[in-house]
């Protein structure tokens, strides 16, 4: 270290002089010391106040310049040296050197700027202020066609510099995107795919930029999909594949790029990865299997990409994904079920899948998970069944296949996501299916559980779905037995509360169900109606100008239905309903005004 102190002293003297030889030997000594122990040498350089001398040595005409830039690059590898480099005024002269035509000067300058920017707000701000990124971006563009090794090295350094400059900084990333960096980098990937270091640098850059929503449009206008798929096909190492996956995942969130990736053959690559890793026990196999199958599911979220892969249910990709469901691997079962749920996004696909026996596969999968209890698989399989049950023609087929019985096995689940999907599946299945609604609606255990979930205040989704299923059981069965089961189970008060929901569709479903309860067994429901203040709820709904016409209509129907009960009749009289109803005779909706006249007659006749 004594040699270093001596060299630093000499450098302080020589920098004021123009004796290039003595400066050069001092710089060599510094580089040697930095190579030997970077941290210690950097501290010494800082202590002896050498950094402020370096700007004058960064002279484009001097032969020492590459060495000075190299020293700065080495020093800036230490976090504690980055701010001092900025404070010493090194950024403006370094940016000036970017105009040089000397390859070594450009290389060392790029390294120095990249290292100063690494994780340093001060470094980035200084480079931003001096307009450094724009110059580097233009260099990359003009050098992109040249495949000489020295040029590729320079391109790698420049790409690295832009990454360090913009990493984790949205506004600087947006700046690069506006400069048109993305198309340039995509070109680089195509031209220099044989160069590992440069390729990796491009991938890291894409990974950073792809997180920004504004980048997706630019990416979509390039041939990034083809380039990434081509690169992926060449890879044998796990790490390299992972790097490409990290770029593909954010890009595949964009529907246009999803379709481009499907057309470029990514799906076949993913299926190969799955086939190679499904029986693997190494951590990297498990990780790759998860990433590949997750990405596959993501590609199916786009309508066009999904339909392309479905190919009328005859597509080889669709068939391969189907084979994942009976797999012994939980990750593949999950991806298979999620893929089916994604294919089941239009009636045509759903009808075809039910006709070709997919329901049986899903039921067998669910049966395996009643005991094994993998919550994510349960949730995914139930999602798929719920979607498949949407077309009317599928409902009776699925009920005959025993879907309701298998779904009911999960009634004891304590997992809200599973509860939510279970409820949604049953509600879809019984829509317009009177017999099934009757069967389920007289199942005391089911009704009891629904009433319990109607109070699940921590889980609004479960609470809402339980109310809707309770109402659906009554509306679709129109059965006195179902109404009795709901009354005995304590469900009436929840339906009255549901009538005050902020969602009109739920209000309406509740009012129709309450109307059926009143019509089918008013005597049994009377006590619950009084306890839940049904009459005052109806008064509020009719008085509220914001209530939709169908809410007003169904509220009046219900008023007429409860008039046959003495205590409820008294409540109606005490609340002066006649005033509210007579106003509604002038309502612009003809159905409402007509019902208001009938209701008024009924109220007058029975007052």
XYZ file of C-alpha atoms in Angstrom:
607
model
C 0.000 0.000 0.000
C 2.992 2.301 0.475
C 3.565 2.192 -3.292
C -0.047 3.300 -3.727
C 0.355 6.300 -1.383
C 3.473 7.254 -3.268
C 1.720 6.900 -6.633
C -1.227 8.962 -5.414
C 1.096 11.741 -4.236
C 2.900 11.662 -7.573
C -0.410 11.736 -9.399
C -1.488 14.826 -7.457
C 1.661 16.582 -8.602
C 1.704 15.203 -12.136
C -1.945 16.054 -12.808
C -1.077 19.733 -12.672
C 1.828 19.082 -14.997
C 1.535 17.610 -18.461
C 4.156 14.910 -18.107
C 2.121 12.047 -19.552
C 4.699 9.327 -18.826
C 4.806 9.946 -15.087
C 0.957 10.133 -14.991
C 0.750 6.852 -16.901
C 2.997 4.966 -14.489
C 1.003 6.324 -11.534
C -2.241 5.135 -13.176
C -0.734 1.671 -13.758
C 0.174 1.520 -10.092
C -3.401 2.476 -9.118
C -4.929 -0.178 -11.382
C -2.585 -2.791 -9.910
C -3.568 -1.807 -6.370
C -7.268 -1.891 -7.262
C -6.881 -5.338 -8.814
C -5.120 -6.516 -5.661
C -7.602 -5.108 -3.083
C -10.274 -2.913 -4.585
C -11.978 -1.765 -1.370
C -8.785 -0.826 0.442
C -7.289 0.948 -2.582
C -10.559 2.849 -3.179
C -10.605 4.054 0.432
C -7.062 5.298 0.057
C -7.939 7.115 -3.194
C -10.865 8.760 -1.410
C -8.804 9.706 1.674
C -6.056 11.333 -0.343
C -8.497 13.462 -2.342
C -7.555 12.116 -5.750
C -11.073 11.886 -7.269
C -11.408 15.674 -7.878
C -8.146 15.524 -9.907
C -9.508 12.970 -12.357
C -11.856 15.214 -14.430
C -8.852 17.083 -15.855
C -7.240 13.758 -16.799
C -10.349 12.676 -18.735
C -9.114 14.452 -21.809
C -10.355 13.025 -25.138
C -6.948 13.727 -26.696
C -4.865 12.027 -23.980
C -3.568 8.458 -24.248
C -4.145 8.095 -20.472
C -7.904 8.560 -20.765
C -8.921 4.843 -21.045
C -6.883 4.066 -17.916
C -8.465 6.943 -15.960
C -11.941 5.758 -16.985
C -10.958 2.191 -16.039
C -9.858 3.394 -12.579
C -13.203 5.163 -12.107
C -15.035 1.979 -13.206
C -13.069 -0.099 -10.683
C -13.510 2.417 -7.850
C -17.266 2.675 -8.505
C -17.697 -1.051 -7.859
C -17.814 0.016 -4.201
C -21.108 1.449 -3.055
C -19.404 4.023 -0.786
C -17.494 5.492 -3.751
C -20.433 6.242 -6.075
C -21.640 9.499 -4.507
C -18.035 10.807 -4.133
C -17.521 10.117 -7.870
C -20.563 12.270 -8.636
C -19.470 14.976 -6.182
C -15.994 15.049 -7.740
C -17.617 16.140 -11.019
C -16.719 12.997 -12.967
C -20.039 12.570 -14.803
C -19.900 15.520 -17.293
C -16.374 14.698 -18.597
C -17.298 10.974 -18.817
C -20.416 11.830 -20.835
C -18.212 13.975 -23.122
C -16.044 10.919 -23.761
C -19.076 9.080 -25.163
C -18.524 11.176 -28.287
C -15.114 9.558 -28.794
C -14.487 7.149 -31.674
C -11.874 5.163 -29.749
C -13.306 1.749 -28.847
C -11.267 1.366 -25.628
C -12.279 4.857 -24.422
C -15.963 4.038 -25.081
C -15.683 0.657 -23.334
C -14.101 2.011 -20.136
C -16.395 5.060 -20.121
C -19.443 2.812 -20.438
C -18.178 0.679 -17.543
C -17.473 3.740 -15.377
C -20.928 5.255 -15.968
C -22.673 1.899 -15.496
C -20.936 1.258 -12.172
C -21.590 4.781 -10.865
C -25.315 4.361 -11.722
C -25.613 0.979 -10.032
C -28.129 1.369 -7.195
C -27.186 5.050 -6.880
C -29.804 7.774 -7.074
C -27.098 10.488 -7.275
C -25.308 8.687 -10.112
C -28.471 8.248 -12.143
C -29.600 11.836 -11.632
C -26.219 13.164 -12.768
C -26.225 10.973 -15.903
C -29.842 11.968 -16.600
C -28.960 15.668 -16.259
C -26.035 15.316 -18.655
C -28.139 13.419 -21.231
C -25.943 10.311 -21.096
C -28.644 7.717 -21.723
C -29.638 9.209 -25.073
C -26.029 9.096 -26.369
C -25.581 5.484 -25.234
C -28.924 4.470 -26.790
C -27.823 6.016 -30.109
C -24.483 4.181 -29.936
C -26.271 0.878 -29.414
C -28.518 1.580 -32.405
C -25.640 2.481 -34.739
C -23.428 -0.434 -33.608
C -26.199 -3.049 -33.567
C -25.371 -4.669 -36.945
C -21.661 -5.175 -36.224
C -20.893 -8.720 -34.970
C -17.126 -8.342 -34.357
C -16.200 -9.632 -30.851
C -14.827 -6.246 -29.724
C -17.997 -4.493 -30.807
C -20.178 -7.074 -29.050
C -18.204 -6.464 -25.865
C -18.906 -2.741 -26.162
C -22.608 -3.357 -26.834
C -22.783 -5.560 -23.723
C -21.238 -2.791 -21.594
C -23.583 -0.159 -23.036
C -26.667 -2.326 -22.463
C -25.463 -2.966 -18.905
C -25.014 0.769 -18.384
C -28.616 1.480 -19.454
C -29.833 -1.282 -17.138
C -27.986 0.084 -14.125
C -29.240 3.540 -15.045
C -32.921 2.577 -15.120
C -33.260 -0.477 -12.869
C -36.260 -0.232 -10.486
C -36.882 3.365 -11.577
C -40.160 3.758 -13.463
C -39.550 7.268 -14.759
C -36.065 6.451 -16.139
C -37.399 3.216 -17.672
C -40.192 5.231 -19.293
C -37.529 7.628 -20.599
C -35.671 4.722 -22.269
C -38.919 3.400 -23.742
C -39.650 6.850 -25.212
C -36.154 6.890 -26.712
C -37.101 3.733 -28.650
C -34.664 1.435 -26.859
C -36.999 -1.587 -27.058
C -36.957 -2.161 -30.856
C -33.168 -1.681 -30.842
C -32.656 -4.286 -28.111
C -34.983 -6.762 -29.837
C -32.865 -6.378 -33.010
C -29.724 -6.990 -30.958
C -31.181 -10.216 -29.639
C -31.779 -11.453 -33.183
C -28.399 -10.434 -34.601
C -26.219 -11.444 -31.628
C -28.027 -14.520 -30.292
C -24.694 -16.450 -30.483
C -23.157 -14.081 -27.896
C -24.110 -15.283 -24.414
C -23.075 -12.178 -22.459
C -24.908 -9.765 -24.776
C -27.973 -12.009 -24.957
C -28.180 -12.162 -21.155
C -27.854 -8.395 -20.927
C -30.745 -7.955 -23.387
C -32.869 -10.406 -21.368
C -32.220 -8.530 -18.123
C -33.139 -5.298 -19.915
C -36.382 -6.812 -21.230
C -37.220 -8.183 -17.792
C -36.889 -4.695 -16.295
C -38.713 -2.824 -19.037
C -41.515 -5.379 -19.450
C -42.786 -4.618 -15.948
C -43.899 -1.212 -17.240
C -47.344 -1.201 -18.842
C -46.278 1.416 -21.395
C -43.611 -0.961 -22.751
C -46.067 -3.639 -23.859
C -47.297 -1.742 -26.894
C -43.713 -1.229 -28.122
C -42.832 -4.860 -27.499
C -45.957 -5.915 -29.409
C -44.795 -3.963 -32.467
C -41.495 -5.919 -32.633
C -40.799 -9.597 -33.319
C -39.866 -10.191 -29.644
C -42.104 -13.286 -29.505
C -40.232 -15.058 -32.323
C -36.826 -14.047 -30.972
C -37.558 -15.258 -27.440
C -39.038 -18.551 -28.630
C -36.078 -19.129 -30.961
C -33.685 -18.393 -28.097
C -35.636 -20.633 -25.726
C -35.443 -23.556 -28.149
C -31.632 -23.336 -28.142
C -31.235 -23.402 -24.346
C -30.225 -26.479 -22.411
C -29.334 -24.911 -19.055
C -31.951 -24.333 -16.377
C -30.651 -20.825 -15.505
C -30.895 -19.638 -19.107
C -34.434 -20.953 -19.470
C -35.372 -19.235 -16.202
C -34.002 -15.925 -17.531
C -36.203 -16.192 -20.614
C -39.205 -17.216 -18.492
C -38.746 -14.061 -16.413
C -39.197 -11.975 -19.554
C -42.020 -14.068 -20.987
C -44.241 -13.872 -17.882
C -44.730 -10.060 -17.802
C -44.931 -9.866 -21.609
C -47.578 -12.605 -21.761
C -49.914 -10.447 -19.670
C -50.584 -8.509 -22.878
C -53.238 -10.106 -25.120
C -51.580 -9.111 -28.407
C -48.261 -10.584 -27.274
C -50.047 -13.717 -25.979
C -51.247 -14.431 -29.501
C -47.798 -13.650 -30.977
C -46.192 -16.100 -28.528
C -48.709 -18.810 -29.412
C -48.087 -18.234 -33.130
C -44.316 -18.298 -32.580
C -44.572 -21.795 -31.087
C -44.059 -21.079 -27.387
C -46.753 -23.560 -26.371
C -44.882 -26.488 -27.914
C -41.753 -25.418 -25.994
C -43.732 -25.286 -22.748
C -45.265 -28.706 -23.326
C -41.769 -30.106 -23.906
C -40.546 -28.572 -20.646
C -43.495 -30.155 -18.830
C -42.805 -33.562 -20.383
C -39.108 -33.364 -19.447
C -39.627 -32.223 -15.851
C -42.865 -33.895 -14.731
C -41.081 -36.840 -13.090
C -38.022 -34.851 -12.003
C -37.241 -34.543 -8.318
C -34.532 -31.883 -8.524
C -35.530 -28.436 -7.335
C -34.858 -26.946 -10.745
C -37.187 -29.483 -12.424
C -39.980 -28.650 -9.988
C -39.398 -24.909 -10.548
C -39.385 -25.269 -14.339
C -42.529 -27.390 -14.320
C -44.339 -24.753 -12.287
C -43.136 -21.857 -14.431
C -43.954 -23.592 -17.725
C -47.434 -24.745 -16.661
C -48.273 -21.351 -15.086
C -47.228 -19.604 -18.300
C -49.365 -22.006 -20.303
C -52.406 -21.037 -18.211
C -51.545 -17.343 -18.643
C -51.513 -17.716 -22.458
C -55.040 -19.131 -22.257
C -56.335 -15.962 -20.588
C -56.363 -14.190 -23.947
C -59.545 -14.850 -25.933
C -57.816 -15.169 -29.307
C -54.866 -17.195 -28.052
C -57.221 -19.500 -26.116
C -59.497 -20.082 -29.117
C -56.507 -20.744 -31.381
C -55.264 -23.466 -29.027
C -58.735 -24.961 -28.505
C -59.114 -25.602 -32.269
C -62.709 -26.718 -31.860
C -61.686 -29.110 -29.096
C -59.475 -31.072 -31.487
C -56.261 -29.134 -30.896
C -53.261 -31.222 -29.828
C -52.448 -28.606 -27.167
C -55.946 -28.888 -25.711
C -55.619 -32.697 -25.658
C -52.207 -32.544 -23.944
C -53.520 -30.167 -21.289
C -56.426 -32.549 -20.657
C -53.948 -35.304 -19.899
C -52.566 -33.202 -17.022
C -55.759 -33.588 -14.987
C -55.342 -37.293 -14.112
C -51.590 -36.708 -13.518
C -50.073 -37.639 -10.137
C -48.400 -34.225 -9.972
C -50.345 -31.542 -8.040
C -48.847 -28.686 -10.039
C -49.991 -30.260 -13.306
C -53.437 -31.106 -11.922
C -53.761 -27.460 -10.894
C -52.600 -26.125 -14.273
C -54.851 -28.598 -16.104
C -57.938 -27.546 -14.136
C -57.129 -23.837 -14.541
C -56.608 -24.381 -18.279
C -60.039 -26.048 -18.576
C -61.567 -23.109 -16.652
C -59.910 -20.768 -19.189
C -61.044 -22.820 -22.213
C -64.559 -22.734 -20.714
C -65.053 -19.044 -21.431
C -67.670 -19.337 -24.157
C -70.731 -21.513 -24.608
C -69.447 -23.380 -27.654
C -66.312 -24.571 -25.895
C -68.247 -25.477 -22.729
C -70.821 -27.548 -24.602
C -68.120 -29.387 -26.540
C -66.125 -30.145 -23.382
C -69.123 -31.472 -21.457
C -70.058 -33.661 -24.436
C -66.562 -35.125 -24.576
C -66.497 -36.250 -20.952
C -64.311 -33.641 -19.241
C -66.702 -33.401 -16.296
C -65.869 -36.969 -15.278
C -62.144 -36.177 -15.250
C -62.727 -33.127 -13.028
C -64.952 -35.105 -10.642
C -62.322 -37.825 -10.312
C -59.745 -35.130 -9.602
C -61.958 -33.555 -6.929
C -62.598 -36.957 -5.391
C -58.849 -37.437 -5.008
C -58.650 -34.114 -3.185
C -61.435 -34.595 -0.657
C -58.906 -36.460 1.461
C -55.617 -35.039 0.089
C -57.141 -31.617 0.450
C -54.945 -29.516 -1.849
C -56.869 -26.228 -1.656
C -55.526 -24.720 -4.899
C -56.497 -27.829 -6.873
C -59.960 -27.902 -5.255
C -60.446 -24.227 -6.112
C -59.298 -24.662 -9.729
C -61.433 -27.756 -10.381
C -64.519 -26.066 -8.908
C -63.825 -22.967 -11.079
C -63.753 -25.187 -14.163
C -67.038 -26.898 -13.207
C -68.702 -23.550 -12.490
C -67.759 -22.222 -15.931
C -68.841 -25.432 -17.661
C -72.253 -25.188 -15.946
C -73.091 -21.792 -17.477
C -74.726 -22.969 -20.775
C -78.305 -24.146 -20.098
C -77.868 -27.392 -22.088
C -74.967 -28.439 -19.836
C -76.799 -28.181 -16.516
C -78.908 -31.338 -16.639
C -76.001 -33.337 -18.124
C -73.711 -32.239 -15.312
C -76.358 -32.949 -12.673
C -76.854 -36.446 -14.123
C -73.074 -36.940 -13.968
C -73.283 -36.377 -10.196
C -71.557 -32.986 -10.035
C -73.741 -31.701 -7.177
C -72.969 -34.769 -5.027
C -69.220 -34.401 -5.460
C -69.327 -30.641 -4.844
C -71.275 -31.195 -1.606
C -68.368 -33.259 -0.263
C -66.516 -29.927 0.181
C -69.262 -28.416 2.314
C -67.092 -28.815 5.406
C -64.174 -26.869 3.880
C -62.935 -24.012 6.040
C -61.207 -22.320 3.104
C -63.086 -19.224 1.823
C -61.810 -19.552 -1.787
C -63.137 -23.126 -1.929
C -66.400 -22.130 -0.228
C -66.856 -19.323 -2.752
C -66.379 -21.549 -5.809
C -68.505 -24.341 -4.331
C -71.407 -21.916 -3.874
C -71.000 -20.471 -7.369
C -70.932 -23.947 -8.926
C -74.135 -25.051 -7.166
C -75.873 -21.791 -8.077
C -74.968 -22.217 -11.763
C -76.116 -25.849 -11.736
C -79.611 -25.238 -10.327
C -80.403 -22.218 -12.488
C -83.701 -23.217 -14.246
C -83.360 -26.788 -12.846
C -86.408 -27.196 -10.574
C -85.778 -30.790 -9.560
C -82.167 -30.170 -8.555
C -83.152 -26.988 -6.686
C -85.789 -28.989 -4.828
C -83.346 -31.745 -3.937
C -80.648 -29.362 -2.708
C -83.117 -26.979 -1.075
C -84.484 -29.737 1.171
C -80.961 -30.792 2.190
C -80.951 -29.538 5.804
C -77.143 -29.783 6.130
C -76.608 -27.611 3.047
C -79.162 -24.981 4.146
C -77.662 -24.913 7.640
C -74.174 -24.298 6.202
C -75.521 -21.569 3.878
C -77.130 -19.769 6.799
C -73.810 -19.977 8.675
C -71.915 -18.539 5.688
C -74.514 -15.748 5.301
C -72.896 -14.381 8.465
C -69.284 -14.648 7.197
C -68.665 -10.900 7.505
C -64.901 -11.323 6.963
C -65.522 -12.843 3.541
C -67.898 -10.669 1.524
C -67.700 -12.981 -1.501
C -68.745 -16.070 0.471
C -71.472 -14.104 2.244
C -72.895 -12.774 -1.040
C -72.790 -16.160 -2.793
C -74.486 -17.920 0.173
C -77.353 -15.428 0.097
C -77.686 -15.796 -3.658
C -77.748 -19.607 -3.477
C -80.329 -19.531 -0.674
C -82.532 -17.304 -2.822
C -81.888 -19.440 -5.947
C -82.975 -22.648 -4.201
C -86.374 -21.041 -3.514
C -86.725 -19.242 -6.871
C -85.927 -22.273 -9.029
C -87.753 -24.919 -6.990
C -90.845 -22.842 -6.094
C -91.337 -25.601 -3.527
C -93.128 -25.394 -0.188
C -90.727 -28.008 1.218
C -87.708 -25.895 0.291
C -89.347 -22.799 1.803
C -89.960 -24.744 5.044
C -86.348 -25.962 5.150
C -85.076 -22.369 4.710
C -87.457 -21.043 7.399
C -86.453 -23.804 9.843
C -82.779 -23.211 9.074
C -83.100 -19.507 9.979
C -82.525 -18.206 6.446
C -85.384 -15.712 6.182
C -83.668 -12.848 8.018
C -80.678 -13.133 5.680
C -82.914 -12.807 2.611
C -84.513 -9.681 4.138
C -81.027 -8.213 4.676
C -80.107 -9.199 1.104
C -83.031 -7.067 -0.131
C -81.091 -4.022 1.126
C -77.900 -4.990 -0.776
C -76.113 -2.322 -2.826
C -76.286 -4.675 -5.834
C -79.613 -4.428 -7.625
C -79.433 -7.988 -8.940
C -79.113 -9.316 -5.382
C -81.947 -7.085 -4.120
C -84.176 -8.421 -6.846
C -83.276 -12.069 -6.243
C -84.040 -11.589 -2.539
C -87.425 -9.920 -3.160
C -88.543 -12.644 -5.577
C -87.544 -15.367 -3.056
C -89.322 -13.518 -0.214
C -92.412 -13.212 -2.411
C -92.389 -16.984 -2.934
C -91.963 -17.601 0.806
C -94.951 -15.339 1.522
C -97.000 -17.018 -1.204
C -96.128 -20.617 -0.252
C -96.084 -20.515 3.558
C -96.860 -17.101 5.047
C -97.987 -18.605 8.359
C -94.629 -20.312 8.994
C -92.631 -17.240 7.874
C -94.697 -14.609 9.705
C -92.595 -14.566 12.875
C -89.329 -14.245 10.937
C -90.740 -11.500 8.704
C -91.740 -9.478 11.774
C -88.396 -10.149 13.507
C -86.424 -9.003 10.455
C -88.542 -5.809 10.010
C -89.504 -6.824 6.482
C -92.292 -4.242 6.220
C -90.076 -1.277 7.106
C -87.411 -2.531 4.661
C -90.066 -2.552 1.912
C -91.217 0.942 2.908
C -87.617 2.207 2.520
C -87.219 0.532 -0.878
C -90.459 2.066 -2.172
C -89.696 5.538 -0.759
C -86.138 5.604 -2.127
C -86.084 7.390 -5.491
C -82.894 5.539 -6.410
C -84.586 2.120 -6.291
C -84.784 0.554 -9.763
C -88.235 -0.062 -11.326
C -88.009 -3.851 -10.829
C -87.176 -3.343 -7.136
C -90.265 -1.127 -6.719
C -92.395 -3.626 -8.624
C -91.287 -6.662 -6.600
C -91.593 -4.730 -3.318
C -95.246 -3.960 -4.102
C -95.907 -7.606 -5.050
C -94.467 -8.587 -1.671
C -96.590 -6.027 0.221
C -99.697 -7.542 -1.306
C -98.461 -11.053 -0.424
C -97.946 -10.288 3.299
C -101.328 -8.584 3.760
C -102.827 -11.948 4.652
C -100.907 -11.912 7.967
C -102.501 -9.906 10.751
C -99.326 -8.608 12.473
C -97.738 -7.725 9.110
C -100.955 -6.088 7.907
C -100.923 -3.900 11.011
C -97.344 -2.843 10.317
C -98.280 -1.938 6.740
C -101.126 0.265 8.010
C -98.973 1.974 10.637
C -96.359 2.992 8.034
C -98.775 4.831 5.717
C -97.871 2.802 2.644
C -100.803 4.202 0.750
C -99.060 7.608 0.327
C -95.879 6.081 -1.109
C -97.775 3.705 -3.400
C -100.203 6.327 -4.773
C -97.238 8.476 -5.842
C -95.894 5.511 -7.839
C -99.054 5.471 -9.988
C -97.443 8.318 -11.922
C -94.158 6.381 -12.385
C -92.738 6.529 -15.922
C -92.381 2.736 -16.011
C -95.743 1.283 -17.073
C -95.296 -2.003 -15.160
C -94.559 -0.080 -11.947
C -97.472 2.360 -12.374
C -99.888 -0.513 -13.125
C -98.710 -2.491 -10.064
C -99.035 0.689 -7.941
C -102.754 0.952 -8.924
C -103.363 -2.704 -8.016
C -101.465 -2.367 -4.733
C -103.354 0.816 -3.844
C -106.676 -0.959 -4.423
C -105.525 -3.828 -2.206
C -104.388 -1.460 0.571
C -107.625 0.546 0.391
C -109.788 -2.550 0.377
C -108.084 -3.939 3.474
C -107.610 -0.760 5.521
